[in-house]
């Protein structure tokens, strides 16, 4: 297997879409659902912010070993907590009464195998999987939107909690940070296009969910899986179908986050086992929280602090600094 | 060791080397006052040719031609009535030539050995292909003679750009091999890499192209074939015209094509001889069948063990009813049936064709039917295993089918442990594995997964095949990597 970090801009585009979907499908509806009818608008606003972040990231570069160390730790923690939430979701649907550690362990091993194959292999796999995943998701959303009630979206309100939720939801674009670890940055249009497409699918999911259900639920995305209208077809229950897309996207997001953490760790000290170390850290972060709720709260904290810094604050500071020095 | 001017020294050395080789013929004779020594392997040479164009030419015709006996080279040029002879000062090279079926001629007072091309290797001739049968298209197949095989290719590509580099593989077998490619179409890097890997083979014996495959493939631990073997000259010629490189070896009817990507294993020669609509339809069937060839049993296990509610209620109840009284679990019945099917397939291959057919009927129908009637397995398990087998038969390349046969058990195991979740993860792992594979620098899942420079033309001949007139001419499909 050839290990290399270089992938084409089109492959970066595919990788980022799958990453955003993998993170967003588990995370975003949970953030926007408590907002009631404003949740869909929050998802739309988050998309706007996400586009801005990815554009900013494409202009940002840093070489500080301290920053790479922090980035590796933050990414491994986010990946672990995300894996925990995903495992809880699988345990609630497909594998009832199965140990969370077993569910997470299997996914982690598979993602570790993918991450160990190198950047090129990941790029090729993303290029192949992305069109299939996006098509399947859009199809599920279209079918789920058949009984939509537009009145559930009116009227929109602006609340302090809503603003916080918009910020939190916009952090689903944090996988875009992986370009920090690339030797060569792809053109910004590929990054923003990927964020636009991935974010649009997520916003559409938030809208469809709002139009159909508008209720509190642990994993709102499951509402869509249970209620897609596939009557009179061979497959009676749909949760496995949509969950298949979700599993694939989650696999990819986890694989990507682990790979990014490993590459960031490489900047500190080159080692052959960076992916294994990252996987161990991810697993530890996954099993540490005592419940799904505490994992969710921990993830919110990691994202708000960690990605608030790496996705928003750091790019703003570095770009302002760059512009200032250019002006001088 | 160099050839000595004294014939007796050379003769003694040869007799020492070929001691106890009862199949050797060696004879000394004198012509025009000069001593000669001729040696060859019995029946490995064309005797008539040897008698008429070498021995007779030296002993009789040279006098008629008035050849000058004092100048050995002039004498040979004027007396031998064949153009296909070589001289060498190295005795080892001369011995190698002799072992290949050529005749070795030594002259007194001449410090070079003469090797006359007189091969007469027994071969079975050109027969129809046995493993790549087609309804439409040519019926000739490669045989065990390297020269016949290169001729079959050159007959199809009458272009001076078709190059053929000769090599010898195996320390003891010294198997002849030829590296064929079309200059200007094949990627120079691939040609050089192929030659490097062939020269790097460190083995005593190369008895078949399967040996070469195992020495030159990129990933030795992958079940997926990374070079393509074909016994069809039309397929080899088509591969060369796509910019690929062919390795033709002696003693094997299978020619190696490199690089080999997953899509190339789904292509059959016949695809290009039929109308494009039919060819495209058949290809889609092959891809879908290929997927089910390694996933169907796993999917059945996952659904029956974990998620039966996926199925419509009537079907689910029907399947559950059919399993009543079956004493083993779904996993056990599927694994046992699959293994029985593998045993049946293996037994069928080793038996004569007529008996093999009977075995198929006995195994497939009678034993399957009996097992269901005895309540040992459910009818659905038999259907799933049979469908999996049929799906695997639609893939034109047996090495890929063999890979799928192995991977199938991995998917079954993952599905048995984690249901649909395990099934999806297993399939993702297989996809990740194929995405990581490369064949001589070419991504294995080419042309998918990336926008390659010639992607538009390549996609016209991938899962579907567009009309030949719409495919760009002179643009090789295989040309370089990312």
mmCIF file with all atom_site columns, C-alpha atoms in Angstrom, chain B residues 131-308:
data_model
loop_
_atom_site.group_PDB
_atom_site.id
_atom_site.type_symbol
_atom_site.label_atom_id
_atom_site.label_alt_id
_atom_site.label_comp_id
_atom_site.label_asym_id
_atom_site.label_entity_id
_atom_site.label_seq_id
_atom_site.pdbx_PDB_ins_code
_atom_site.Cartn_x
_atom_site.Cartn_y
_atom_site.Cartn_z
_atom_site.occupancy
_atom_site.B_iso_or_equiv
_atom_site.pdbx_formal_charge
_atom_site.auth_seq_id
_atom_site.auth_comp_id
_atom_site.auth_asym_id
_atom_site.auth_atom_id
_atom_site.pdbx_PDB_model_num
ATOM 1   C CA . UNK B 1 131 ? -11.566 -20.543 -19.511 1.00 0.00 ? 131 UNK B CA 1
ATOM 2   C CA . UNK B 1 132 ? -12.712 -17.499 -21.492 1.00 0.00 ? 132 UNK B CA 1
ATOM 3   C CA . UNK B 1 133 ? -15.327 -18.918 -23.791 1.00 0.00 ? 133 UNK B CA 1
ATOM 4   C CA . UNK B 1 134 ? -17.317 -16.518 -25.946 1.00 0.00 ? 134 UNK B CA 1
ATOM 5   C CA . UNK B 1 135 ? -20.284 -16.917 -28.262 1.00 0.00 ? 135 UNK B CA 1
ATOM 6   C CA . UNK B 1 136 ? -19.084 -14.299 -30.703 1.00 0.00 ? 136 UNK B CA 1
ATOM 7   C CA . UNK B 1 137 ? -15.496 -13.502 -31.627 1.00 0.00 ? 137 UNK B CA 1
ATOM 8   C CA . UNK B 1 138 ? -12.321 -15.380 -32.537 1.00 0.00 ? 138 UNK B CA 1
ATOM 9   C CA . UNK B 1 139 ? -11.844 -18.945 -31.311 1.00 0.00 ? 139 UNK B CA 1
ATOM 10  C CA . UNK B 1 140 ? -8.080  -19.126 -31.042 1.00 0.00 ? 140 UNK B CA 1
ATOM 11  C CA . UNK B 1 141 ? -6.296  -19.244 -27.720 1.00 0.00 ? 141 UNK B CA 1
ATOM 12  C CA . UNK B 1 142 ? -2.729  -19.011 -26.560 1.00 0.00 ? 142 UNK B CA 1
ATOM 13  C CA . UNK B 1 143 ? -0.750  -22.223 -26.209 1.00 0.00 ? 143 UNK B CA 1
ATOM 14  C CA . UNK B 1 144 ? 2.417   -23.231 -24.351 1.00 0.00 ? 144 UNK B CA 1
ATOM 15  C CA . UNK B 1 145 ? 4.826   -21.950 -26.999 1.00 0.00 ? 145 UNK B CA 1
ATOM 16  C CA . UNK B 1 146 ? 6.005   -18.393 -26.464 1.00 0.00 ? 146 UNK B CA 1
ATOM 17  C CA . UNK B 1 147 ? 6.718   -17.871 -30.134 1.00 0.00 ? 147 UNK B CA 1
ATOM 18  C CA . UNK B 1 148 ? 3.261   -19.039 -31.203 1.00 0.00 ? 148 UNK B CA 1
ATOM 19  C CA . UNK B 1 149 ? 1.793   -16.673 -28.635 1.00 0.00 ? 149 UNK B CA 1
ATOM 20  C CA . UNK B 1 150 ? 3.768   -13.635 -29.749 1.00 0.00 ? 150 UNK B CA 1
ATOM 21  C CA . UNK B 1 151 ? 2.831   -14.465 -33.335 1.00 0.00 ? 151 UNK B CA 1
ATOM 22  C CA . UNK B 1 152 ? -0.865  -14.591 -32.387 1.00 0.00 ? 152 UNK B CA 1
ATOM 23  C CA . UNK B 1 153 ? -0.543  -11.077 -30.981 1.00 0.00 ? 153 UNK B CA 1
ATOM 24  C CA . UNK B 1 154 ? 1.574   -9.688  -33.801 1.00 0.00 ? 154 UNK B CA 1
ATOM 25  C CA . UNK B 1 155 ? -0.875  -11.106 -36.310 1.00 0.00 ? 155 UNK B CA 1
ATOM 26  C CA . UNK B 1 156 ? -3.478  -8.752  -34.794 1.00 0.00 ? 156 UNK B CA 1
ATOM 27  C CA . UNK B 1 157 ? -1.281  -5.675  -34.436 1.00 0.00 ? 157 UNK B CA 1
ATOM 28  C CA . UNK B 1 158 ? 0.758   -5.201  -37.596 1.00 0.00 ? 158 UNK B CA 1
ATOM 29  C CA . UNK B 1 159 ? 2.566   -2.157  -36.352 1.00 0.00 ? 159 UNK B CA 1
ATOM 30  C CA . UNK B 1 160 ? 6.286   -1.565  -36.003 1.00 0.00 ? 160 UNK B CA 1
ATOM 31  C CA . UNK B 1 161 ? 5.509   0.205   -32.717 1.00 0.00 ? 161 UNK B CA 1
ATOM 32  C CA . UNK B 1 162 ? 4.634   -3.174  -31.190 1.00 0.00 ? 162 UNK B CA 1
ATOM 33  C CA . UNK B 1 163 ? 7.814   -3.998  -29.326 1.00 0.00 ? 163 UNK B CA 1
ATOM 34  C CA . UNK B 1 164 ? 8.888   -7.321  -27.870 1.00 0.00 ? 164 UNK B CA 1
ATOM 35  C CA . UNK B 1 165 ? 11.712  -7.405  -25.302 1.00 0.00 ? 165 UNK B CA 1
ATOM 36  C CA . UNK B 1 166 ? 13.077  -10.900 -24.619 1.00 0.00 ? 166 UNK B CA 1
ATOM 37  C CA . UNK B 1 167 ? 13.979  -12.043 -21.110 1.00 0.00 ? 167 UNK B CA 1
ATOM 38  C CA . UNK B 1 168 ? 14.917  -15.253 -19.342 1.00 0.00 ? 168 UNK B CA 1
ATOM 39  C CA . UNK B 1 169 ? 13.307  -16.029 -15.995 1.00 0.00 ? 169 UNK B CA 1
ATOM 40  C CA . UNK B 1 170 ? 14.301  -18.584 -13.379 1.00 0.00 ? 170 UNK B CA 1
ATOM 41  C CA . UNK B 1 171 ? 17.854  -19.589 -12.545 1.00 0.00 ? 171 UNK B CA 1
ATOM 42  C CA . UNK B 1 172 ? 17.343  -23.239 -13.499 1.00 0.00 ? 172 UNK B CA 1
ATOM 43  C CA . UNK B 1 173 ? 14.328  -23.181 -15.800 1.00 0.00 ? 173 UNK B CA 1
ATOM 44  C CA . UNK B 1 174 ? 15.613  -20.186 -17.798 1.00 0.00 ? 174 UNK B CA 1
ATOM 45  C CA . UNK B 1 175 ? 12.080  -19.720 -19.046 1.00 0.00 ? 175 UNK B CA 1
ATOM 46  C CA . UNK B 1 176 ? 11.781  -17.501 -22.085 1.00 0.00 ? 176 UNK B CA 1
ATOM 47  C CA . UNK B 1 177 ? 9.578   -14.479 -21.551 1.00 0.00 ? 177 UNK B CA 1
ATOM 48  C CA . UNK B 1 178 ? 8.660   -11.524 -23.712 1.00 0.00 ? 178 UNK B CA 1
ATOM 49  C CA . UNK B 1 179 ? 7.586   -8.070  -22.643 1.00 0.00 ? 179 UNK B CA 1
ATOM 50  C CA . UNK B 1 180 ? 5.271   -6.709  -25.319 1.00 0.00 ? 180 UNK B CA 1
ATOM 51  C CA . UNK B 1 181 ? 3.978   -3.152  -25.565 1.00 0.00 ? 181 UNK B CA 1
ATOM 52  C CA . UNK B 1 182 ? 3.111   -0.541  -28.117 1.00 0.00 ? 182 UNK B CA 1
ATOM 53  C CA . UNK B 1 183 ? 5.634   2.235   -28.134 1.00 0.00 ? 183 UNK B CA 1
ATOM 54  C CA . UNK B 1 184 ? 3.941   5.593   -27.799 1.00 0.00 ? 184 UNK B CA 1
ATOM 55  C CA . UNK B 1 185 ? 0.831   4.097   -26.230 1.00 0.00 ? 185 UNK B CA 1
ATOM 56  C CA . UNK B 1 186 ? 2.153   2.233   -23.206 1.00 0.00 ? 186 UNK B CA 1
ATOM 57  C CA . UNK B 1 187 ? 3.378   4.335   -20.331 1.00 0.00 ? 187 UNK B CA 1
ATOM 58  C CA . UNK B 1 188 ? 7.179   4.225   -20.385 1.00 0.00 ? 188 UNK B CA 1
ATOM 59  C CA . UNK B 1 189 ? 7.266   4.113   -16.571 1.00 0.00 ? 189 UNK B CA 1
ATOM 60  C CA . UNK B 1 190 ? 5.066   0.992   -16.569 1.00 0.00 ? 190 UNK B CA 1
ATOM 61  C CA . UNK B 1 191 ? 7.288   -0.718  -19.142 1.00 0.00 ? 191 UNK B CA 1
ATOM 62  C CA . UNK B 1 192 ? 10.427  0.070   -17.158 1.00 0.00 ? 192 UNK B CA 1
ATOM 63  C CA . UNK B 1 193 ? 8.838   -1.002  -13.879 1.00 0.00 ? 193 UNK B CA 1
ATOM 64  C CA . UNK B 1 194 ? 7.611   -4.264  -15.419 1.00 0.00 ? 194 UNK B CA 1
ATOM 65  C CA . UNK B 1 195 ? 11.075  -5.011  -16.768 1.00 0.00 ? 195 UNK B CA 1
ATOM 66  C CA . UNK B 1 196 ? 12.651  -4.135  -13.419 1.00 0.00 ? 196 UNK B CA 1
ATOM 67  C CA . UNK B 1 197 ? 10.302  -6.452  -11.518 1.00 0.00 ? 197 UNK B CA 1
ATOM 68  C CA . UNK B 1 198 ? 10.812  -9.281  -13.998 1.00 0.00 ? 198 UNK B CA 1
ATOM 69  C CA . UNK B 1 199 ? 14.587  -8.979  -13.786 1.00 0.00 ? 199 UNK B CA 1
ATOM 70  C CA . UNK B 1 200 ? 14.350  -8.873  -10.003 1.00 0.00 ? 200 UNK B CA 1
ATOM 71  C CA . UNK B 1 201 ? 12.655  -12.286 -9.847  1.00 0.00 ? 201 UNK B CA 1
ATOM 72  C CA . UNK B 1 202 ? 14.911  -14.397 -7.716  1.00 0.00 ? 202 UNK B CA 1
ATOM 73  C CA . UNK B 1 203 ? 13.687  -17.939 -8.225  1.00 0.00 ? 203 UNK B CA 1
ATOM 74  C CA . UNK B 1 204 ? 14.976  -21.237 -9.476  1.00 0.00 ? 204 UNK B CA 1
ATOM 75  C CA . UNK B 1 205 ? 11.845  -22.062 -11.418 1.00 0.00 ? 205 UNK B CA 1
ATOM 76  C CA . UNK B 1 206 ? 9.241   -20.160 -13.387 1.00 0.00 ? 206 UNK B CA 1
ATOM 77  C CA . UNK B 1 207 ? 6.905   -22.847 -14.628 1.00 0.00 ? 207 UNK B CA 1
ATOM 78  C CA . UNK B 1 208 ? 3.792   -20.814 -15.351 1.00 0.00 ? 208 UNK B CA 1
ATOM 79  C CA . UNK B 1 209 ? 2.581   -17.224 -15.608 1.00 0.00 ? 209 UNK B CA 1
ATOM 80  C CA . UNK B 1 210 ? 1.032   -17.751 -12.165 1.00 0.00 ? 210 UNK B CA 1
ATOM 81  C CA . UNK B 1 211 ? 4.589   -17.797 -10.788 1.00 0.00 ? 211 UNK B CA 1
ATOM 82  C CA . UNK B 1 212 ? 5.368   -14.497 -12.492 1.00 0.00 ? 212 UNK B CA 1
ATOM 83  C CA . UNK B 1 213 ? 2.121   -12.970 -11.207 1.00 0.00 ? 213 UNK B CA 1
ATOM 84  C CA . UNK B 1 214 ? 3.056   -13.748 -7.624  1.00 0.00 ? 214 UNK B CA 1
ATOM 85  C CA . UNK B 1 215 ? 6.523   -12.273 -7.994  1.00 0.00 ? 215 UNK B CA 1
ATOM 86  C CA . UNK B 1 216 ? 5.551   -9.000  -9.674  1.00 0.00 ? 216 UNK B CA 1
ATOM 87  C CA . UNK B 1 217 ? 2.253   -8.044  -8.027  1.00 0.00 ? 217 UNK B CA 1
ATOM 88  C CA . UNK B 1 218 ? 2.140   -4.923  -5.878  1.00 0.00 ? 218 UNK B CA 1
ATOM 89  C CA . UNK B 1 219 ? 0.436   -6.258  -2.754  1.00 0.00 ? 219 UNK B CA 1
ATOM 90  C CA . UNK B 1 220 ? 1.250   -9.847  -1.886  1.00 0.00 ? 220 UNK B CA 1
ATOM 91  C CA . UNK B 1 221 ? -1.278  -10.001 0.942   1.00 0.00 ? 221 UNK B CA 1
ATOM 92  C CA . UNK B 1 222 ? -4.361  -9.006  -0.998  1.00 0.00 ? 222 UNK B CA 1
ATOM 93  C CA . UNK B 1 223 ? -6.805  -11.611 -2.297  1.00 0.00 ? 223 UNK B CA 1
ATOM 94  C CA . UNK B 1 224 ? -7.528  -9.371  -5.292  1.00 0.00 ? 224 UNK B CA 1
ATOM 95  C CA . UNK B 1 225 ? -5.685  -10.150 -8.550  1.00 0.00 ? 225 UNK B CA 1
ATOM 96  C CA . UNK B 1 226 ? -3.417  -7.267  -9.505  1.00 0.00 ? 226 UNK B CA 1
ATOM 97  C CA . UNK B 1 227 ? -2.397  -8.529  -12.908 1.00 0.00 ? 227 UNK B CA 1
ATOM 98  C CA . UNK B 1 228 ? -4.761  -9.870  -15.522 1.00 0.00 ? 228 UNK B CA 1
ATOM 99  C CA . UNK B 1 229 ? -4.289  -13.315 -17.025 1.00 0.00 ? 229 UNK B CA 1
ATOM 100 C CA . UNK B 1 230 ? -5.834  -14.084 -20.369 1.00 0.00 ? 230 UNK B CA 1
ATOM 101 C CA . UNK B 1 231 ? -5.690  -16.966 -22.797 1.00 0.00 ? 231 UNK B CA 1
ATOM 102 C CA . UNK B 1 232 ? -7.339  -14.947 -25.571 1.00 0.00 ? 232 UNK B CA 1
ATOM 103 C CA . UNK B 1 233 ? -5.037  -13.260 -28.110 1.00 0.00 ? 233 UNK B CA 1
ATOM 104 C CA . UNK B 1 234 ? -7.779  -10.766 -29.013 1.00 0.00 ? 234 UNK B CA 1
ATOM 105 C CA . UNK B 1 235 ? -7.987  -9.675  -25.397 1.00 0.00 ? 235 UNK B CA 1
ATOM 106 C CA . UNK B 1 236 ? -4.214  -9.339  -25.154 1.00 0.00 ? 236 UNK B CA 1
ATOM 107 C CA . UNK B 1 237 ? -4.144  -7.303  -28.361 1.00 0.00 ? 237 UNK B CA 1
ATOM 108 C CA . UNK B 1 238 ? -6.962  -5.081  -27.087 1.00 0.00 ? 238 UNK B CA 1
ATOM 109 C CA . UNK B 1 239 ? -5.051  -4.599  -23.844 1.00 0.00 ? 239 UNK B CA 1
ATOM 110 C CA . UNK B 1 240 ? -1.922  -3.558  -25.737 1.00 0.00 ? 240 UNK B CA 1
ATOM 111 C CA . UNK B 1 241 ? -3.985  -1.093  -27.751 1.00 0.00 ? 241 UNK B CA 1
ATOM 112 C CA . UNK B 1 242 ? -5.247  0.393   -24.494 1.00 0.00 ? 242 UNK B CA 1
ATOM 113 C CA . UNK B 1 243 ? -1.659  1.138   -23.521 1.00 0.00 ? 243 UNK B CA 1
ATOM 114 C CA . UNK B 1 244 ? -1.118  -1.891  -21.317 1.00 0.00 ? 244 UNK B CA 1
ATOM 115 C CA . UNK B 1 245 ? 1.899   -4.169  -21.255 1.00 0.00 ? 245 UNK B CA 1
ATOM 116 C CA . UNK B 1 246 ? 1.756   -7.909  -21.984 1.00 0.00 ? 246 UNK B CA 1
ATOM 117 C CA . UNK B 1 247 ? 4.104   -10.474 -20.489 1.00 0.00 ? 247 UNK B CA 1
ATOM 118 C CA . UNK B 1 248 ? 4.241   -13.625 -22.573 1.00 0.00 ? 248 UNK B CA 1
ATOM 119 C CA . UNK B 1 249 ? 6.039   -16.576 -21.036 1.00 0.00 ? 249 UNK B CA 1
ATOM 120 C CA . UNK B 1 250 ? 6.999   -19.950 -22.431 1.00 0.00 ? 250 UNK B CA 1
ATOM 121 C CA . UNK B 1 251 ? 5.220   -23.111 -21.239 1.00 0.00 ? 251 UNK B CA 1
ATOM 122 C CA . UNK B 1 252 ? 1.994   -21.334 -20.306 1.00 0.00 ? 252 UNK B CA 1
ATOM 123 C CA . UNK B 1 253 ? -1.128  -20.532 -22.287 1.00 0.00 ? 253 UNK B CA 1
ATOM 124 C CA . UNK B 1 254 ? -1.838  -17.488 -20.104 1.00 0.00 ? 254 UNK B CA 1
ATOM 125 C CA . UNK B 1 255 ? -0.513  -14.074 -21.000 1.00 0.00 ? 255 UNK B CA 1
ATOM 126 C CA . UNK B 1 256 ? -0.215  -11.435 -18.282 1.00 0.00 ? 256 UNK B CA 1
ATOM 127 C CA . UNK B 1 257 ? -1.618  -7.951  -18.845 1.00 0.00 ? 257 UNK B CA 1
ATOM 128 C CA . UNK B 1 258 ? -0.496  -5.058  -16.663 1.00 0.00 ? 258 UNK B CA 1
ATOM 129 C CA . UNK B 1 259 ? -1.625  -2.790  -15.132 1.00 0.00 ? 259 UNK B CA 1
ATOM 130 C CA . UNK B 1 260 ? -4.856  -4.517  -14.129 1.00 0.00 ? 260 UNK B CA 1
ATOM 131 C CA . UNK B 1 261 ? -7.670  -2.606  -12.499 1.00 0.00 ? 261 UNK B CA 1
ATOM 132 C CA . UNK B 1 262 ? -10.914 -3.876  -11.041 1.00 0.00 ? 262 UNK B CA 1
ATOM 133 C CA . UNK B 1 263 ? -12.945 -2.679  -14.033 1.00 0.00 ? 263 UNK B CA 1
ATOM 134 C CA . UNK B 1 264 ? -10.784 -4.676  -16.449 1.00 0.00 ? 264 UNK B CA 1
ATOM 135 C CA . UNK B 1 265 ? -11.843 -7.917  -14.734 1.00 0.00 ? 265 UNK B CA 1
ATOM 136 C CA . UNK B 1 266 ? -15.466 -7.147  -15.556 1.00 0.00 ? 266 UNK B CA 1
ATOM 137 C CA . UNK B 1 267 ? -14.738 -6.708  -19.248 1.00 0.00 ? 267 UNK B CA 1
ATOM 138 C CA . UNK B 1 268 ? -15.030 -9.595  -21.677 1.00 0.00 ? 268 UNK B CA 1
ATOM 139 C CA . UNK B 1 269 ? -13.761 -9.643  -25.252 1.00 0.00 ? 269 UNK B CA 1
ATOM 140 C CA . UNK B 1 270 ? -17.289 -10.253 -26.420 1.00 0.00 ? 270 UNK B CA 1
ATOM 141 C CA . UNK B 1 271 ? -18.390 -6.849  -25.104 1.00 0.00 ? 271 UNK B CA 1
ATOM 142 C CA . UNK B 1 272 ? -16.721 -5.251  -28.099 1.00 0.00 ? 272 UNK B CA 1
ATOM 143 C CA . UNK B 1 273 ? -18.151 -7.645  -30.674 1.00 0.00 ? 273 UNK B CA 1
ATOM 144 C CA . UNK B 1 274 ? -21.771 -7.015  -29.724 1.00 0.00 ? 274 UNK B CA 1
ATOM 145 C CA . UNK B 1 275 ? -23.968 -3.966  -30.051 1.00 0.00 ? 275 UNK B CA 1
ATOM 146 C CA . UNK B 1 276 ? -23.189 -1.420  -27.358 1.00 0.00 ? 276 UNK B CA 1
ATOM 147 C CA . UNK B 1 277 ? -26.667 -1.559  -25.772 1.00 0.00 ? 277 UNK B CA 1
ATOM 148 C CA . UNK B 1 278 ? -26.393 -5.307  -25.186 1.00 0.00 ? 278 UNK B CA 1
ATOM 149 C CA . UNK B 1 279 ? -22.792 -5.033  -24.023 1.00 0.00 ? 279 UNK B CA 1
ATOM 150 C CA . UNK B 1 280 ? -23.682 -2.238  -21.576 1.00 0.00 ? 280 UNK B CA 1
ATOM 151 C CA . UNK B 1 281 ? -26.658 -4.137  -20.209 1.00 0.00 ? 281 UNK B CA 1
ATOM 152 C CA . UNK B 1 282 ? -24.568 -7.257  -19.666 1.00 0.00 ? 282 UNK B CA 1
ATOM 153 C CA . UNK B 1 283 ? -21.841 -5.241  -17.962 1.00 0.00 ? 283 UNK B CA 1
ATOM 154 C CA . UNK B 1 284 ? -24.295 -3.691  -15.510 1.00 0.00 ? 284 UNK B CA 1
ATOM 155 C CA . UNK B 1 285 ? -25.574 -7.196  -14.751 1.00 0.00 ? 285 UNK B CA 1
ATOM 156 C CA . UNK B 1 286 ? -21.981 -8.305  -14.160 1.00 0.00 ? 286 UNK B CA 1
ATOM 157 C CA . UNK B 1 287 ? -21.222 -5.456  -11.753 1.00 0.00 ? 287 UNK B CA 1
ATOM 158 C CA . UNK B 1 288 ? -24.403 -6.031  -9.742  1.00 0.00 ? 288 UNK B CA 1
ATOM 159 C CA . UNK B 1 289 ? -23.809 -9.790  -9.734  1.00 0.00 ? 289 UNK B CA 1
ATOM 160 C CA . UNK B 1 290 ? -20.173 -9.270  -8.756  1.00 0.00 ? 290 UNK B CA 1
ATOM 161 C CA . UNK B 1 291 ? -21.321 -7.256  -5.737  1.00 0.00 ? 291 UNK B CA 1
ATOM 162 C CA . UNK B 1 292 ? -23.804 -9.921  -4.700  1.00 0.00 ? 292 UNK B CA 1
ATOM 163 C CA . UNK B 1 293 ? -21.216 -12.660 -5.266  1.00 0.00 ? 293 UNK B CA 1
ATOM 164 C CA . UNK B 1 294 ? -19.532 -11.647 -2.028  1.00 0.00 ? 294 UNK B CA 1
ATOM 165 C CA . UNK B 1 295 ? -22.354 -9.913  -0.155  1.00 0.00 ? 295 UNK B CA 1
ATOM 166 C CA . UNK B 1 296 ? -25.519 -11.965 -0.618  1.00 0.00 ? 296 UNK B CA 1
ATOM 167 C CA . UNK B 1 297 ? -24.870 -14.666 2.025   1.00 0.00 ? 297 UNK B CA 1
ATOM 168 C CA . UNK B 1 298 ? -23.756 -11.975 4.507   1.00 0.00 ? 298 UNK B CA 1
ATOM 169 C CA . UNK B 1 299 ? -26.836 -9.902  3.809   1.00 0.00 ? 299 UNK B CA 1
ATOM 170 C CA . UNK B 1 300 ? -29.073 -12.948 4.298   1.00 0.00 ? 300 UNK B CA 1
ATOM 171 C CA . UNK B 1 301 ? -27.397 -13.750 7.613   1.00 0.00 ? 301 UNK B CA 1
ATOM 172 C CA . UNK B 1 302 ? -27.674 -10.123 8.799   1.00 0.00 ? 302 UNK B CA 1
ATOM 173 C CA . UNK B 1 303 ? -31.352 -9.842  7.886   1.00 0.00 ? 303 UNK B CA 1
ATOM 174 C CA . UNK B 1 304 ? -32.376 -13.224 9.257   1.00 0.00 ? 304 UNK B CA 1
ATOM 175 C CA . UNK B 1 305 ? -30.374 -12.946 12.480  1.00 0.00 ? 305 UNK B CA 1
ATOM 176 C CA . UNK B 1 306 ? -30.792 -9.267  13.359  1.00 0.00 ? 306 UNK B CA 1
ATOM 177 C CA . UNK B 1 307 ? -33.191 -7.347  11.122  1.00 0.00 ? 307 UNK B CA 1
ATOM 178 C CA . UNK B 1 308 ? -35.939 -9.613  9.759   1.00 0.00 ? 308 UNK B CA 1
#
